Tab-separated table of N, CA and C in Angstrom:
chain	number	residue	atom	x	y	z
A	1	SER	N	95.736	194.341	-7.017
A	1	SER	CA	96.134	194.157	-8.404
A	1	SER	C	95.000	194.564	-9.322
A	2	TRP	N	95.352	195.177	-10.405
A	2	TRP	CA	94.367	195.673	-11.360
A	2	TRP	C	93.724	194.510	-12.102
A	3	GLY	N	92.401	194.408	-12.054
A	3	GLY	CA	91.688	193.381	-12.789
A	3	GLY	C	91.914	191.973	-12.265
A	4	GLY	N	92.457	191.827	-11.069
A	4	GLY	CA	92.647	190.517	-10.486
A	4	GLY	C	93.720	189.674	-11.159
A	5	ASN	N	94.641	190.316	-11.878
A	5	ASN	CA	95.666	189.558	-12.602
A	5	ASN	C	96.936	189.311	-11.789
A	6	GLY	N	96.937	189.718	-10.520
A	6	GLY	CA	98.092	189.458	-9.676
A	6	GLY	C	99.216	190.474	-9.800
A	7	PHE	N	99.094	191.435	-10.681
A	7	PHE	CA	100.132	192.440	-10.877
A	7	PHE	C	99.678	193.748	-10.251
A	8	ASP	N	100.489	194.322	-9.391
A	8	ASP	CA	100.176	195.600	-8.760
A	8	ASP	C	101.158	196.631	-9.294
A	9	HIS	N	100.669	197.528	-10.127
A	9	HIS	CA	101.547	198.498	-10.785
A	9	HIS	C	102.198	199.464	-9.801
A	10	VAL	N	101.521	199.824	-8.717
A	10	VAL	CA	102.113	200.738	-7.736
A	10	VAL	C	103.255	200.033	-7.006
A	11	ASP	N	103.009	198.824	-6.540
A	11	ASP	CA	104.038	198.074	-5.835
A	11	ASP	C	105.252	197.838	-6.742
A	12	GLU	N	105.018	197.513	-7.986
A	12	GLU	CA	106.109	197.273	-8.931
A	12	GLU	C	106.924	198.546	-9.171
A	13	ALA	N	106.240	199.682	-9.339
A	13	ALA	CA	106.949	200.947	-9.564
A	13	ALA	C	107.809	201.313	-8.357
A	14	LEU	N	107.279	201.124	-7.163
A	14	LEU	CA	108.047	201.429	-5.959
A	14	LEU	C	109.240	200.484	-5.830
A	15	ARG	N	109.045	199.214	-6.141
A	15	ARG	CA	110.136	198.236	-6.075
A	15	ARG	C	111.263	198.615	-7.030
A	16	ILE	N	110.921	198.971	-8.248
A	16	ILE	CA	111.937	199.350	-9.244
A	16	ILE	C	112.660	200.624	-8.804
A	17	THR	N	111.904	201.591	-8.306
A	17	THR	CA	112.506	202.848	-7.858
A	17	THR	C	113.499	202.597	-6.725
A	18	ARG	N	113.093	201.790	-5.732
A	18	ARG	CA	113.993	201.463	-4.623
A	18	ARG	C	115.225	200.707	-5.111
A	19	SER	N	115.031	199.791	-6.063
A	19	SER	CA	116.166	198.995	-6.559
A	19	SER	C	117.200	199.874	-7.249
A	20	ARG	N	116.793	201.035	-7.694
A	20	ARG	CA	117.710	201.973	-8.343
A	20	ARG	C	118.293	202.970	-7.343
A	21	GLY	N	117.991	202.782	-6.061
A	21	GLY	CA	118.543	203.643	-5.027
A	21	GLY	C	117.902	205.008	-4.953
A	22	LYS	N	116.704	205.132	-5.437
A	22	LYS	CA	116.007	206.425	-5.471
A	22	LYS	C	114.945	206.499	-4.383
A	23	GLU	N	114.589	207.722	-4.031
A	23	GLU	CA	113.449	207.952	-3.149
A	23	GLU	C	112.186	207.606	-3.924
A	24	CYS	N	111.224	207.006	-3.252
A	24	CYS	CA	109.991	206.648	-3.967
A	24	CYS	C	108.786	207.224	-3.238
A	25	GLY	N	107.906	207.795	-4.001
A	25	GLY	CA	106.724	208.409	-3.417
A	25	GLY	C	105.472	208.032	-4.162
A	26	ILE	N	104.350	208.397	-3.577
A	26	ILE	CA	103.043	208.108	-4.162
A	26	ILE	C	102.230	209.389	-4.207
A	27	HIS	N	101.640	209.639	-5.359
A	27	HIS	CA	100.687	210.733	-5.529
A	27	HIS	C	99.347	210.193	-5.037
A	28	PHE	N	99.011	210.527	-3.812
A	28	PHE	CA	97.879	209.937	-3.111
A	28	PHE	C	96.757	210.945	-3.002
A	29	THR	N	96.002	211.111	-4.085
A	29	THR	CA	94.901	212.074	-4.001
A	29	THR	C	93.683	211.476	-3.354
A	30	THR	N	93.444	210.217	-3.592
A	30	THR	CA	92.279	209.483	-3.099
A	30	THR	C	90.978	210.222	-3.373
A	31	GLU	N	90.934	210.956	-4.419
A	31	GLU	CA	89.698	211.623	-4.820
A	31	GLU	C	89.176	210.852	-6.018
A	32	GLU	N	88.030	210.240	-5.861
A	32	GLU	CA	87.575	209.192	-6.758
A	32	GLU	C	87.567	209.573	-8.232
A	33	ALA	N	87.139	210.756	-8.584
A	33	ALA	CA	87.058	211.107	-9.991
A	33	ALA	C	88.439	211.421	-10.577
A	34	HIS	N	89.432	211.531	-9.734
A	34	HIS	CA	90.784	211.837	-10.184
A	34	HIS	C	91.582	210.566	-10.410
A	35	HIS	N	91.002	209.448	-10.061
A	35	HIS	CA	91.652	208.147	-10.185
A	35	HIS	C	90.962	207.304	-11.241
A	36	SER	N	91.667	206.388	-11.803
A	36	SER	CA	91.039	205.383	-12.652
A	36	SER	C	90.909	204.075	-11.885
A	37	ASN	N	91.170	204.112	-10.606
A	37	ASN	CA	91.169	202.913	-9.773
A	37	ASN	C	89.744	202.400	-9.596
A	38	LYS	N	89.490	201.222	-10.106
A	38	LYS	CA	88.163	200.624	-10.083
A	38	LYS	C	87.607	200.494	-8.663
A	39	PHE	N	88.445	200.112	-7.718
A	39	PHE	CA	87.997	199.901	-6.351
A	39	PHE	C	87.379	201.164	-5.762
A	40	LEU	N	88.010	202.297	-5.999
A	40	LEU	CA	87.490	203.540	-5.435
A	40	LEU	C	86.118	203.870	-5.993
A	41	ASN	N	85.958	203.758	-7.293
A	41	ASN	CA	84.675	204.078	-7.903
A	41	ASN	C	83.583	203.129	-7.421
A	42	GLU	N	83.894	201.861	-7.316
A	42	GLU	CA	82.892	200.910	-6.846
A	42	GLU	C	82.462	201.225	-5.413
A	43	TRP	N	83.419	201.547	-4.550
A	43	TRP	CA	83.080	201.858	-3.167
A	43	TRP	C	82.176	203.081	-3.115
A	44	THR	N	82.539	204.095	-3.846
A	44	THR	CA	81.757	205.331	-3.828
A	44	THR	C	80.363	205.113	-4.409
A	45	LEU	N	80.277	204.332	-5.470
A	45	LEU	CA	78.956	204.039	-6.038
A	45	LEU	C	78.083	203.274	-5.048
A	46	ARG	N	78.677	202.423	-4.250
A	46	ARG	CA	77.913	201.663	-3.260
A	46	ARG	C	77.492	202.528	-2.068
A	47	HIS	N	78.075	203.719	-1.964
A	47	HIS	CA	77.798	204.563	-0.786
A	47	HIS	C	77.393	205.983	-1.182
A	48	PRO	N	76.268	206.141	-1.866
A	48	PRO	CA	75.833	207.497	-2.248
A	48	PRO	C	75.489	208.358	-1.040
A	49	GLU	N	75.273	207.736	0.111
A	49	GLU	CA	74.960	208.515	1.305
A	49	GLU	C	76.139	209.392	1.733
A	50	PHE	N	77.327	209.121	1.200
A	50	PHE	CA	78.512	209.906	1.553
A	50	PHE	C	78.923	210.890	0.460
A	51	TRP	N	78.159	210.959	-0.619
A	51	TRP	CA	78.530	211.866	-1.706
A	51	TRP	C	78.479	213.318	-1.247
A	52	CYS	N	79.371	214.106	-1.798
A	52	CYS	CA	79.354	215.543	-1.565
A	52	CYS	C	78.057	216.131	-2.135
A	53	ARG	N	77.693	217.290	-1.615
A	53	ARG	CA	76.468	217.946	-2.079
A	53	ARG	C	76.693	219.453	-2.167
A	54	ALA	N	76.093	220.028	-3.201
A	54	ALA	CA	76.117	221.486	-3.361
A	54	ALA	C	75.115	222.108	-2.388
A	55	ALA	N	75.129	223.427	-2.281
A	55	ALA	CA	74.238	224.127	-1.353
A	55	ALA	C	72.773	223.841	-1.650
A	56	ASP	N	72.442	223.560	-2.913
A	56	ASP	CA	71.056	223.252	-3.274
A	56	ASP	C	70.700	221.786	-3.054
A	57	GLY	N	71.641	220.998	-2.491
A	57	GLY	CA	71.396	219.599	-2.203
A	57	GLY	C	71.754	218.653	-3.330
A	58	LYS	N	72.155	219.189	-4.467
A	58	LYS	CA	72.496	218.346	-5.615
A	58	LYS	C	73.748	217.527	-5.296
A	59	PRO	N	73.662	216.184	-5.452
A	59	PRO	CA	74.832	215.351	-5.156
A	59	PRO	C	75.899	215.458	-6.234
A	60	LEU	N	77.131	215.251	-5.819
A	60	LEU	CA	78.263	215.248	-6.732
A	60	LEU	C	78.799	213.813	-6.767
A	61	MET	N	78.402	213.067	-7.785
A	61	MET	CA	78.803	211.665	-7.885
A	61	MET	C	80.311	211.521	-7.928
A	62	PHE	N	80.793	210.426	-7.401
A	62	PHE	CA	82.193	210.035	-7.387
A	62	PHE	C	83.047	210.849	-6.432
A	63	HIS	N	82.449	211.730	-5.674
A	63	HIS	CA	83.188	212.492	-4.677
A	63	HIS	C	82.545	212.211	-3.328
A	64	ALA	N	83.283	211.560	-2.446
A	64	ALA	CA	82.785	211.263	-1.111
A	64	ALA	C	83.395	212.264	-0.140
A	65	SER	N	82.576	212.793	0.741
A	65	SER	CA	83.007	213.843	1.655
A	65	SER	C	83.824	213.306	2.816
A	66	LEU	N	84.946	213.963	3.080
A	66	LEU	CA	85.779	213.624	4.239
A	66	LEU	C	85.107	213.970	5.566
A	67	ALA	N	83.979	214.646	5.509
A	67	ALA	CA	83.270	214.968	6.743
A	67	ALA	C	82.674	213.719	7.385
A	68	PHE	N	82.523	212.655	6.608
A	68	PHE	CA	81.980	211.406	7.140
A	68	PHE	C	83.118	210.518	7.660
A	69	PRO	N	83.038	210.070	8.902
A	69	PRO	CA	84.098	209.202	9.446
A	69	PRO	C	84.308	207.942	8.607
A	70	GLN	N	83.245	207.405	8.018
A	70	GLN	CA	83.362	206.188	7.218
A	70	GLN	C	84.226	206.420	5.981
A	71	VAL	N	84.142	207.605	5.402
A	71	VAL	CA	84.944	207.939	4.220
A	71	VAL	C	86.408	208.064	4.620
A	72	ARG	N	86.667	208.761	5.721
A	72	ARG	CA	88.049	208.904	6.184
A	72	ARG	C	88.661	207.535	6.468
A	73	GLU	N	87.914	206.667	7.128
A	73	GLU	CA	88.441	205.335	7.445
A	73	GLU	C	88.709	204.529	6.174
A	74	HIS	N	87.827	204.638	5.193
A	74	HIS	CA	88.040	203.958	3.909
A	74	HIS	C	89.338	204.429	3.270
A	75	LYS	N	89.529	205.725	3.236
A	75	LYS	CA	90.724	206.290	2.602
A	75	LYS	C	91.988	205.958	3.409
A	76	LEU	N	91.868	205.916	4.720
A	76	LEU	CA	93.028	205.576	5.552
A	76	LEU	C	93.399	204.102	5.407
A	77	ARG	N	92.416	203.229	5.171
A	77	ARG	CA	92.729	201.821	4.886
A	77	ARG	C	93.546	201.717	3.601
A	78	GLN	N	93.186	202.531	2.607
A	78	GLN	CA	93.953	202.539	1.362
A	78	GLN	C	95.365	203.060	1.612
A	79	LEU	N	95.477	204.081	2.446
A	79	LEU	CA	96.792	204.605	2.790
A	79	LEU	C	97.629	203.521	3.456
A	80	ASP	N	97.038	202.770	4.365
A	80	ASP	CA	97.766	201.688	5.037
A	80	ASP	C	98.305	200.682	4.024
A	81	GLU	N	97.508	200.356	3.016
A	81	GLU	CA	97.963	199.432	1.970
A	81	GLU	C	99.163	200.011	1.230
A	82	LEU	N	99.093	201.296	0.933
A	82	LEU	CA	100.205	201.935	0.226
A	82	LEU	C	101.448	202.023	1.105
A	83	LEU	N	101.262	202.322	2.386
A	83	LEU	CA	102.407	202.419	3.296
A	83	LEU	C	103.131	201.084	3.427
A	84	ALA	N	102.394	200.000	3.327
A	84	ALA	CA	103.015	198.672	3.398
A	84	ALA	C	103.973	198.437	2.226
A	85	MET	N	103.847	199.220	1.161
A	85	MET	CA	104.720	199.099	-0.010
A	85	MET	C	106.024	199.874	0.156
A	86	GLY	N	106.136	200.651	1.220
A	86	GLY	CA	107.395	201.297	1.550
A	86	GLY	C	107.731	202.614	0.877
A	87	PRO	N	106.766	203.483	0.597
A	87	PRO	CA	107.133	204.775	0.003
A	87	PRO	C	107.876	205.660	1.003
A	88	THR	N	108.655	206.602	0.489
A	88	THR	CA	109.338	207.567	1.349
A	88	THR	C	108.645	208.924	1.319
A	89	THR	N	107.698	209.091	0.396
A	89	THR	CA	106.953	210.343	0.271
A	89	THR	C	105.505	210.045	-0.085
A	90	ILE	N	104.588	210.763	0.551
A	90	ILE	CA	103.179	210.763	0.165
A	90	ILE	C	102.876	212.200	-0.258
A	91	TYR	N	102.383	212.341	-1.472
A	91	TYR	CA	102.090	213.658	-2.034
A	91	TYR	C	100.600	213.775	-2.284
A	92	ILE	N	99.974	214.790	-1.699
A	92	ILE	CA	98.544	215.037	-1.905
A	92	ILE	C	98.408	216.337	-2.676
A	93	ASP	N	97.796	216.225	-3.825
A	93	ASP	CA	97.640	217.305	-4.789
A	93	ASP	C	96.438	218.170	-4.411
A	94	HIS	N	96.664	219.300	-3.858
A	94	HIS	CA	95.637	220.247	-3.399
A	94	HIS	C	94.886	219.672	-2.213
A	95	THR	N	94.675	220.483	-1.229
A	95	THR	CA	93.950	220.037	-0.050
A	95	THR	C	92.561	219.544	-0.433
A	96	ALA	N	91.897	220.226	-1.330
A	96	ALA	CA	90.535	219.839	-1.677
A	96	ALA	C	90.485	218.536	-2.443
A	97	ARG	N	91.554	218.195	-3.157
A	97	ARG	CA	91.558	216.954	-3.918
A	97	ARG	C	91.644	215.730	-3.033
A	98	SER	N	91.840	215.912	-1.751
A	98	SER	CA	91.915	214.772	-0.854
A	98	SER	C	90.535	214.225	-0.542
A	99	GLY	N	89.520	214.923	-0.896
A	99	GLY	CA	88.155	214.475	-0.626
A	99	GLY	C	87.247	214.941	-1.729
A	100	GLY	N	86.508	215.978	-1.486
A	100	GLY	CA	85.616	216.508	-2.504
A	100	GLY	C	86.350	217.472	-3.400
A	101	CYS	N	85.650	218.459	-3.885
A	101	CYS	CA	86.252	219.436	-4.792
A	101	CYS	C	86.490	220.772	-4.121
A	102	GLY	N	86.003	220.954	-2.936
A	102	GLY	CA	86.160	222.213	-2.238
A	102	GLY	C	84.933	222.498	-1.395
A	103	PRO	N	84.946	223.587	-0.668
A	103	PRO	CA	83.861	223.885	0.268
A	103	PRO	C	82.480	223.957	-0.378
A	104	TRP	N	82.422	224.394	-1.627
A	104	TRP	CA	81.124	224.567	-2.266
A	104	TRP	C	80.347	223.257	-2.389
A	105	CYS	N	81.027	222.122	-2.306
A	105	CYS	CA	80.300	220.846	-2.442
A	105	CYS	C	80.269	220.074	-1.127
A	106	GLU	N	80.435	220.739	-0.023
A	106	GLU	CA	80.467	220.070	1.278
A	106	GLU	C	79.224	220.348	2.127
A	107	HIS	N	78.097	220.520	1.491
A	107	HIS	CA	76.846	220.745	2.226
A	107	HIS	C	76.255	219.392	2.618
A	108	VAL	N	76.980	218.698	3.489
A	108	VAL	CA	76.585	217.375	3.968
A	108	VAL	C	76.312	217.461	5.460
A	109	ALA	N	75.611	216.467	5.985
A	109	ALA	CA	75.141	216.520	7.376
A	109	ALA	C	76.229	216.860	8.399
A	110	PRO	N	77.399	216.194	8.405
A	110	PRO	CA	78.383	216.533	9.453
A	110	PRO	C	78.876	217.980	9.371
A	111	VAL	N	79.016	218.511	8.169
A	111	VAL	CA	79.470	219.903	8.018
A	111	VAL	C	78.360	220.854	8.458
A	112	LEU	N	77.134	220.544	8.070
A	112	LEU	CA	76.013	221.398	8.478
A	112	LEU	C	75.848	221.383	9.999
A	113	GLU	N	76.078	220.230	10.619
A	113	GLU	CA	76.009	220.154	12.085
A	113	GLU	C	77.103	220.998	12.733
A	114	GLU	N	78.320	220.934	12.162
A	114	GLU	CA	79.423	221.746	12.687
A	114	GLU	C	79.124	223.231	12.501
A	115	TRP	N	78.546	223.599	11.351
A	115	TRP	CA	78.157	224.989	11.098
A	115	TRP	C	77.170	225.446	12.176
A	116	ASN	N	76.151	224.647	12.432
A	116	ASN	CA	75.126	225.014	13.415
A	116	ASN	C	75.702	225.088	14.825
A	117	ARG	N	76.709	224.291	15.106
A	117	ARG	CA	77.363	224.363	16.414
A	117	ARG	C	78.120	225.687	16.547
A	118	ARG	N	78.809	226.092	15.483
A	118	ARG	CA	79.605	227.323	15.531
A	118	ARG	C	78.767	228.575	15.347
A	119	TYR	N	77.743	228.497	14.524
A	119	TYR	CA	76.912	229.671	14.179
A	119	TYR	C	75.442	229.357	14.406
A	120	PRO	N	75.026	229.180	15.661
A	120	PRO	CA	73.633	228.814	15.926
A	120	PRO	C	72.666	229.859	15.372
A	121	GLY	N	71.640	229.356	14.692
A	121	GLY	CA	70.602	230.239	14.159
A	121	GLY	C	70.965	230.937	12.865
A	122	VAL	N	72.171	230.732	12.353
A	122	VAL	CA	72.600	231.377	11.109
A	122	VAL	C	72.545	230.352	9.980
A	123	GLU	N	71.859	230.696	8.906
A	123	GLU	CA	71.778	229.794	7.756
A	123	GLU	C	73.157	229.617	7.120
A	124	PRO	N	73.477	228.401	6.681
A	124	PRO	CA	74.745	228.208	5.969
A	124	PRO	C	74.769	229.058	4.708
A	125	PRO	N	75.916	229.592	4.346
A	125	PRO	CA	76.001	230.472	3.184
A	125	PRO	C	75.775	229.718	1.878
A	126	LYS	N	75.235	230.409	0.914
A	126	LYS	CA	75.050	229.848	-0.427
A	126	LYS	C	76.185	230.276	-1.354
A	127	GLU	N	76.910	231.346	-0.984
A	127	GLU	CA	78.011	231.849	-1.812
A	127	GLU	C	79.152	230.845	-1.807
A	128	ARG	N	79.866	230.789	-2.891
A	128	ARG	CA	80.971	229.835	-3.033
A	128	ARG	C	82.156	230.143	-2.139
A	129	ASN	N	82.426	231.390	-1.866
A	129	ASN	CA	83.689	231.749	-1.213
A	129	ASN	C	83.527	232.371	0.172
A	130	ASP	N	82.540	231.978	0.907
A	130	ASP	CA	82.357	232.513	2.250
A	130	ASP	C	83.459	231.951	3.151
A	131	PRO	N	84.316	232.817	3.725
A	131	PRO	CA	85.432	232.318	4.543
A	131	PRO	C	84.979	231.560	5.793
A	132	ARG	N	83.815	231.908	6.334
A	132	ARG	CA	83.327	231.169	7.509
A	132	ARG	C	83.056	229.713	7.139
A	133	TRP	N	82.431	229.512	5.990
A	133	TRP	CA	82.120	228.158	5.535
A	133	TRP	C	83.410	227.377	5.275
A	134	SER	N	84.367	228.036	4.642
A	134	SER	CA	85.649	227.371	4.360
A	134	SER	C	86.338	226.942	5.643
A	135	ARG	N	86.258	227.771	6.687
A	135	ARG	CA	86.876	227.407	7.970
A	135	ARG	C	86.191	226.189	8.580
A	136	VAL	N	84.874	226.121	8.469
A	136	VAL	CA	84.141	224.970	9.009
A	136	VAL	C	84.532	223.711	8.232
A	137	VAL	N	84.531	223.785	6.908
A	137	VAL	CA	84.867	222.630	6.081
A	137	VAL	C	86.308	222.194	6.327
A	138	SER	N	87.208	223.160	6.465
A	138	SER	CA	88.626	222.818	6.601
A	138	SER	C	88.920	222.012	7.866
A	139	LYS	N	88.051	222.104	8.867
A	139	LYS	CA	88.233	221.303	10.088
A	139	LYS	C	88.325	219.823	9.743
A	140	PHE	N	87.460	219.349	8.859
A	140	PHE	CA	87.422	217.927	8.510
A	140	PHE	C	88.664	217.521	7.725
A	141	TYR	N	89.108	218.386	6.831
A	141	TYR	CA	90.326	218.116	6.072
A	141	TYR	C	91.540	218.112	6.989
A	142	HIS	N	91.604	219.088	7.886
A	142	HIS	CA	92.720	219.187	8.820
A	142	HIS	C	92.811	217.937	9.687
A	143	ASP	N	91.673	217.489	10.208
A	143	ASP	CA	91.658	216.279	11.027
A	143	ASP	C	92.154	215.074	10.228
A	144	TYR	N	91.757	215.003	8.971
A	144	TYR	CA	92.177	213.903	8.092
A	144	TYR	C	93.691	213.929	7.872
A	145	PHE	N	94.250	215.102	7.597
A	145	PHE	CA	95.695	215.211	7.380
A	145	PHE	C	96.476	214.867	8.646
A	146	ARG	N	95.939	215.244	9.796
A	146	ARG	CA	96.598	214.878	11.058
A	146	ARG	C	96.623	213.363	11.227
A	147	GLU	N	95.541	212.702	10.855
A	147	GLU	CA	95.493	211.241	10.948
A	147	GLU	C	96.478	210.614	9.967
A	148	ILE	N	96.594	211.176	8.777
A	148	ILE	CA	97.583	210.673	7.815
A	148	ILE	C	98.983	210.787	8.409
A	149	ARG	N	99.309	211.966	8.951
A	149	ARG	CA	100.644	212.167	9.537
A	149	ARG	C	100.896	211.158	10.661
A	150	LYS	N	99.877	210.939	11.491
A	150	LYS	CA	100.005	209.988	12.592
A	150	LYS	C	100.315	208.588	12.048
A	151	ARG	N	99.636	208.190	11.002
A	151	ARG	CA	99.876	206.859	10.422
A	151	ARG	C	101.269	206.772	9.810
A	152	LEU	N	101.710	207.851	9.189
A	152	LEU	CA	103.063	207.848	8.626
A	152	LEU	C	104.087	207.675	9.752
A	153	ASP	N	103.902	208.390	10.847
A	153	ASP	CA	104.826	208.311	11.975
A	153	ASP	C	104.804	206.929	12.629
A	154	GLN	N	103.640	206.292	12.647
A	154	GLN	CA	103.522	204.972	13.272
A	154	GLN	C	104.300	203.890	12.525
A	155	THR	N	104.691	204.144	11.291
A	155	THR	CA	105.462	203.153	10.545
A	155	THR	C	106.874	203.013	11.096
A	156	GLY	N	107.351	204.058	11.814
A	156	GLY	CA	108.720	204.049	12.311
A	156	GLY	C	109.725	204.468	11.245
A	157	ARG	N	109.248	204.737	10.056
A	157	ARG	CA	110.116	205.201	8.969
A	157	ARG	C	109.939	206.707	8.797
A	158	LYS	N	110.923	207.326	8.178
A	158	LYS	CA	110.800	208.745	7.859
A	158	LYS	C	110.080	208.840	6.517
A	159	ILE	N	108.845	209.325	6.558
A	159	ILE	CA	108.032	209.459	5.350
A	159	ILE	C	107.579	210.914	5.256
A	160	ARG	N	107.966	211.550	4.161
A	160	ARG	CA	107.546	212.938	3.945
A	160	ARG	C	106.082	212.987	3.533
A	161	LEU	N	105.368	213.962	4.064
A	161	LEU	CA	103.993	214.241	3.642
A	161	LEU	C	103.994	215.611	2.994
A	162	ILE	N	103.639	215.656	1.741
A	162	ILE	CA	103.561	216.915	1.006
A	162	ILE	C	102.102	217.142	0.642
A	163	VAL	N	101.549	218.248	1.095
A	163	VAL	CA	100.174	218.619	0.778
A	163	VAL	C	100.221	220.014	0.188
A	164	THR	N	99.743	220.153	-1.038
A	164	THR	CA	99.725	221.481	-1.637
A	164	THR	C	98.384	222.144	-1.366
A	165	ALA	N	98.410	223.438	-1.201
A	165	ALA	CA	97.196	224.226	-1.021
A	165	ALA	C	96.981	225.018	-2.296
A	166	GLY	N	95.795	225.527	-2.466
A	166	GLY	CA	95.566	226.364	-3.629
A	166	GLY	C	94.325	226.006	-4.403
A	167	GLN	N	93.247	225.735	-3.705
A	167	GLN	CA	91.980	225.459	-4.363
A	167	GLN	C	91.134	226.714	-4.240
A	168	GLU	N	90.544	227.131	-5.326
A	168	GLU	CA	89.692	228.325	-5.306
A	168	GLU	C	88.623	228.173	-4.236
A	169	GLY	N	88.475	229.185	-3.420
A	169	GLY	CA	87.449	229.153	-2.385
A	169	GLY	C	87.835	228.322	-1.178
A	170	PHE	N	89.076	227.891	-1.113
A	170	PHE	CA	89.494	227.063	0.004
A	170	PHE	C	90.739	227.680	0.625
A	171	PRO	N	90.567	228.776	1.377
A	171	PRO	CA	91.732	229.418	1.976
A	171	PRO	C	92.404	228.509	2.990
A	172	VAL	N	93.660	228.678	3.144
A	172	VAL	CA	94.377	227.929	4.159
A	172	VAL	C	94.060	228.579	5.495
A	173	ALA	N	93.354	227.847	6.336
A	173	ALA	CA	92.891	228.428	7.607
A	173	ALA	C	93.782	227.986	8.742
């Protein structure tokens, strides 16, 4: 509930939608700067070690990288809370909006380790649109979406998952 007042606007909206016999869905971006949800911002502020980073190491506040298992688990706990409310659709706005802003801000330890595993001895690219880098970054997003689908299926209900693609520098791999 927002502000501890006992009222949950998402649960109420889904309840009203269902009572009218309509399909109900949630726009589930879980990208902290795209939400006004206090809980998300507080969690991210408490965990700067998970913030996205540009190639020069500059952190991107309020954006936690999906490359970290702790971030994925945090976001999946939120998904579980939403699934308990009974939506029939989960909509994720742009693949990159599910975590950071795109490959250019994913210069974090797990991605760099994956890069070094795939391209030993090759420096990670500094260019924004290097397709090799996008493929490495997309592994973490893909794994996250697979986990979301698995959780949707585990409910035993038919829940549509809609994920749009189309972030600059983030080809669908």
